[in-house]
Amino acid sequence: MSRSLGSLPPEPAAETVVSQLRAVAQFLRRALPLCQAHTVEFYTRGLWEQLVALSPETVLEALSGAGLLRQQQRPLEEAAGTFSNVFCENSQKLVNVQFFALAAKYHSLPSLEVCTPLEQMLEALSGKQHKRCEIKTEKFMNDKKSHEVEMMSKLIDSIANFCGIKQVIDLGSGKGYLSSFLSMQYNLKVYGIDSSNTNTYGANERNRKLKKYWRAYQSRPRANVRGQVLEEPKDRAVQDEMKCRANINEKLLSTNNSLLSQDQMASSDSIPLEITGAFTDSAVLKTSKQTETHLVAQTQSDGNKLSENAFSLLNFLPADAVEAVSSSKYNMELCEEEKEQRKMASIKAKASKSNDSNIYLPLTSYITAETELRDIITDLEDCIMVGLHTCGDLAPNTLRIFTAKPEIKAVCSVGCCYHLLTEEFENQKDCSLGLWGFPMCRYLKEEGWCCGRNARMSACLALERVAVSQVLPTESLFYRAVLQVIIEECYGVVKSDRHVGKIFSKSSSFVDYVRKSLKKLELDESKLPDSGIMDYYEKYKHRMNELEAFNMLKVVLASCIEVLLLLDRLCYLKEKDNIAWSGLVKLFDPVKSPRCYAVVALKK
């Protein structure tokens, strides 16, 4: 049963959010040129001389290591009346790096006081909590993903309990870590929707390795998903299973950790998700007496342990990691029409069991703001829509779908990949797209606000990581910037459709890097002797500190650009009449997971 919205924590007023958005936008209008330039063009366009009126040593002293920490620890009261002194009124160049860092801090989310602490949110949402057997995510996820899934799942479950709903729609679910955890740990019915249709070698390898476990499981006559226990018609078989379960669970963690380590090494970022029969209630199937007797006996063998282990393992993995394999002997007796009927019945059985079992159903679909969810989810009911690091336009479209669909009662969205956002005012010639990723709110639309791709790329930089001495890859950036000088001066190429890519890590020296890059760009490397390449290196080597200092300025400004994007989304929600509560919640440790803020909203 849902509870009163009066128990929710105070939300930032719409007027406050708009006011803070205006302040951030005003500061960025002066500072954004620092991030709108690409470091590839650093030397060819003379970016340091064009944008900064300070020595690189002065900037590095103020922002590197302990200097950056000191700037972050300065009281905000010092910011009063100083922002006008950050940039020169005439040249527009940066003239005061200390005030610049202080202004960036002043316009960061912690300073703007528009965020709701996670602890306060959880305390307000939590009702009577039931004790659960905690699943240790670090056994089958890396540290970063484990942290993200655990923290976000707590908030999602609290919102679901508060609203009295059991259905979750996970957009951009990828490999299904969040979806499967919500299903297993919190007994929620989760639809994981992802658009990828790329079937990588890594996915094929995982399928091949897991087929033998899946075949062993599917030969069993019944499956109780909720208890993760395989039931047998004979009491003796049940007792035998209970005796060996402790040993099975111990082996599960070892096997599970090994397989998922291989999963993390796969080259694919996401796996195509399709509906499978992995969680179908096997009561749909009826086996012969001989098969049943054989399986009862098999319960006492090592084959039983393999089957139970496989079923438990599959509950820890995305359902698309294995292929559904039915008994060939059984299917030979079915015509194609009967098999299709049984397939549809099994899917419906999963939906009908949602009140009694934790179910995770992965689906493949490309989601836009106009997507009709009932075409994808036939049993759509009151639900919460979530997204963990949804890329580009999927994050703003998640909010649009939430406001438009009455069945979606709440949303919890963490975006990422800001460089993939579409911008309404970035390319005036392209007016074909109706709904844009940025801006969303009325104020920024009226202002015709545009960040540009390079600035949105800078928004993905991690200030907190750099502040704790996880330094930027300056040398690789330096190699690429000098390479651009060579390409333009020696080959006359200013822009190219081809990309250099990740060649730095595969290169033994600057000469090797340049030659590999020229080959990839299909340029004649024989035009340049090694000595000529090294001449360019020596010419710019003493200016590497300019590039390092310039990138530190971009890192400091990155959080302000992210604030602009997040406040734009929050203002969009504040403009809607059907929203009862909306705010930003800091979910993750920014050192572990830099994209750490969730846009959260509940409907009236």
mmCIF file of N, CA and C in Angstrom, residues 364-405:
data_model
loop_
_atom_site.group_PDB
_atom_site.id
_atom_site.type_symbol
_atom_site.label_atom_id
_atom_site.label_comp_id
_atom_site.label_asym_id
_atom_site.label_seq_id
_atom_site.Cartn_x
_atom_site.Cartn_y
_atom_site.Cartn_z
ATOM 1 N N THR A 364 14.378 -6.631 -26.073
ATOM 2 C CA THR A 364 15.170 -5.830 -27.003
ATOM 3 C C THR A 364 14.270 -4.842 -27.716
ATOM 4 N N SER A 365 14.542 -3.558 -27.536
ATOM 5 C CA SER A 365 13.762 -2.523 -28.206
ATOM 6 C C SER A 365 14.514 -1.206 -28.142
ATOM 7 N N TYR A 366 14.386 -0.420 -29.202
ATOM 8 C CA TYR A 366 14.974 0.914 -29.210
ATOM 9 C C TYR A 366 13.943 1.888 -28.654
ATOM 10 N N ILE A 367 14.298 2.588 -27.575
ATOM 11 C CA ILE A 367 13.356 3.444 -26.875
ATOM 12 C C ILE A 367 13.539 4.897 -27.287
ATOM 13 N N THR A 368 12.433 5.550 -27.628
ATOM 14 C CA THR A 368 12.416 6.987 -27.867
ATOM 15 C C THR A 368 11.329 7.601 -27.000
ATOM 16 N N ALA A 369 11.214 8.920 -27.055
ATOM 17 C CA ALA A 369 10.183 9.598 -26.262
ATOM 18 C C ALA A 369 8.790 9.215 -26.706
ATOM 19 N N GLU A 370 8.653 8.776 -27.965
ATOM 20 C CA GLU A 370 7.327 8.410 -28.484
ATOM 21 C C GLU A 370 7.015 6.924 -28.339
ATOM 22 N N THR A 371 7.908 6.155 -27.761
ATOM 23 C CA THR A 371 7.691 4.713 -27.642
ATOM 24 C C THR A 371 6.424 4.405 -26.852
ATOM 25 N N GLU A 372 5.610 3.510 -27.401
ATOM 26 C CA GLU A 372 4.410 3.055 -26.704
ATOM 27 C C GLU A 372 4.777 1.800 -25.920
ATOM 28 N N LEU A 373 4.856 1.931 -24.613
ATOM 29 C CA LEU A 373 5.343 0.835 -23.773
ATOM 30 C C LEU A 373 4.450 -0.403 -23.851
ATOM 31 N N ARG A 374 3.158 -0.217 -24.061
ATOM 32 C CA ARG A 374 2.255 -1.377 -24.091
ATOM 33 C C ARG A 374 2.514 -2.254 -25.315
ATOM 34 N N ASP A 375 3.165 -1.707 -26.321
ATOM 35 C CA ASP A 375 3.548 -2.538 -27.455
ATOM 36 C C ASP A 375 4.707 -3.458 -27.100
ATOM 37 N N ILE A 376 5.430 -3.116 -26.059
ATOM 38 C CA ILE A 376 6.579 -3.916 -25.621
ATOM 39 C C ILE A 376 6.227 -4.766 -24.407
ATOM 40 N N ILE A 377 5.509 -4.160 -23.466
ATOM 41 C CA ILE A 377 5.140 -4.836 -22.218
ATOM 42 C C ILE A 377 3.622 -4.961 -22.179
ATOM 43 N N THR A 378 3.120 -6.130 -22.482
ATOM 44 C CA THR A 378 1.672 -6.323 -22.596
ATOM 45 C C THR A 378 0.964 -6.237 -21.254
ATOM 46 N N ASP A 379 1.644 -6.585 -20.163
ATOM 47 C CA ASP A 379 1.011 -6.542 -18.844
ATOM 48 C C ASP A 379 1.490 -5.329 -18.057
ATOM 49 N N LEU A 380 1.679 -4.207 -18.752
ATOM 50 C CA LEU A 380 2.114 -2.983 -18.097
ATOM 51 C C LEU A 380 1.133 -2.589 -17.008
ATOM 52 N N GLU A 381 1.667 -2.287 -15.827
ATOM 53 C CA GLU A 381 0.854 -1.863 -14.695
ATOM 54 C C GLU A 381 1.547 -0.694 -14.014
ATOM 55 N N ASP A 382 1.030 -0.257 -12.878
ATOM 56 C CA ASP A 382 1.695 0.810 -12.144
ATOM 57 C C ASP A 382 3.135 0.396 -11.849
ATOM 58 N N CYS A 383 4.084 1.267 -12.187
ATOM 59 C CA CYS A 383 5.481 0.849 -12.118
ATOM 60 C C CYS A 383 6.382 2.044 -11.866
ATOM 61 N N ILE A 384 7.666 1.751 -11.665
ATOM 62 C CA ILE A 384 8.710 2.760 -11.564
ATOM 63 C C ILE A 384 9.673 2.545 -12.723
ATOM 64 N N MET A 385 10.062 3.642 -13.373
ATOM 65 C CA MET A 385 11.010 3.563 -14.483
ATOM 66 C C MET A 385 12.386 3.991 -13.989
ATOM 67 N N VAL A 386 13.409 3.189 -14.303
ATOM 68 C CA VAL A 386 14.749 3.458 -13.803
ATOM 69 C C VAL A 386 15.751 3.356 -14.948
ATOM 70 N N GLY A 387 16.926 3.894 -14.706
ATOM 71 C CA GLY A 387 18.006 3.790 -15.679
ATOM 72 C C GLY A 387 19.330 4.079 -14.999
ATOM 73 N N LEU A 388 20.247 3.144 -15.068
ATOM 74 C CA LEU A 388 21.580 3.307 -14.476
ATOM 75 C C LEU A 388 22.573 3.615 -15.582
ATOM 76 N N HIS A 389 23.029 4.868 -15.611
ATOM 77 C CA HIS A 389 23.969 5.343 -16.625
ATOM 78 C C HIS A 389 23.434 5.110 -18.039
ATOM 79 N N THR A 390 22.250 5.640 -18.252
ATOM 80 C CA THR A 390 21.641 5.612 -19.588
ATOM 81 C C THR A 390 22.341 6.637 -20.476
ATOM 82 N N CYS A 391 22.716 6.216 -21.658
ATOM 83 C CA CYS A 391 23.570 7.026 -22.524
ATOM 84 C C CYS A 391 22.784 8.078 -23.303
ATOM 85 N N GLY A 392 23.402 9.243 -23.477
ATOM 86 C CA GLY A 392 22.892 10.260 -24.374
ATOM 87 C C GLY A 392 21.444 10.627 -24.149
ATOM 88 N N ASP A 393 20.648 10.594 -25.216
ATOM 89 C CA ASP A 393 19.252 11.040 -25.174
ATOM 90 C C ASP A 393 18.329 10.114 -24.392
ATOM 91 N N LEU A 394 18.787 8.912 -24.063
ATOM 92 C CA LEU A 394 17.908 7.990 -23.349
ATOM 93 C C LEU A 394 17.548 8.533 -21.966
ATOM 94 N N ALA A 395 18.453 9.260 -21.326
ATOM 95 C CA ALA A 395 18.150 9.820 -20.005
ATOM 96 C C ALA A 395 17.043 10.873 -20.083
ATOM 97 N N PRO A 396 17.152 11.904 -20.934
ATOM 98 C CA PRO A 396 16.020 12.846 -21.038
ATOM 99 C C PRO A 396 14.745 12.209 -21.566
ATOM 100 N N ASN A 397 14.858 11.241 -22.468
ATOM 101 C CA ASN A 397 13.656 10.567 -22.961
ATOM 102 C C ASN A 397 12.987 9.744 -21.876
ATOM 103 N N THR A 398 13.777 9.221 -20.942
ATOM 104 C CA THR A 398 13.199 8.521 -19.792
ATOM 105 C C THR A 398 12.266 9.450 -19.018
ATOM 106 N N LEU A 399 12.690 10.693 -18.833
ATOM 107 C CA LEU A 399 11.857 11.661 -18.112
ATOM 108 C C LEU A 399 10.619 12.030 -18.919
ATOM 109 N N ARG A 400 10.756 12.127 -20.236
ATOM 110 C CA ARG A 400 9.593 12.442 -21.067
ATOM 111 C C ARG A 400 8.563 11.320 -21.017
ATOM 112 N N ILE A 401 9.026 10.083 -21.098
ATOM 113 C CA ILE A 401 8.096 8.937 -21.017
ATOM 114 C C ILE A 401 7.416 8.916 -19.659
ATOM 115 N N PHE A 402 8.187 9.183 -18.608
ATOM 116 C CA PHE A 402 7.643 9.198 -17.245
ATOM 117 C C PHE A 402 6.511 10.208 -17.113
ATOM 118 N N THR A 403 6.703 11.416 -17.621
ATOM 119 C CA THR A 403 5.663 12.447 -17.475
ATOM 120 C C THR A 403 4.441 12.155 -18.337
ATOM 121 N N ALA A 404 4.630 11.396 -19.434
ATOM 122 C CA ALA A 404 3.535 11.182 -20.388
ATOM 123 C C ALA A 404 2.690 9.953 -20.067
ATOM 124 N N LYS A 405 3.247 8.952 -19.415
ATOM 125 C CA LYS A 405 2.533 7.683 -19.214
ATOM 126 C C LYS A 405 1.957 7.606 -17.801
#
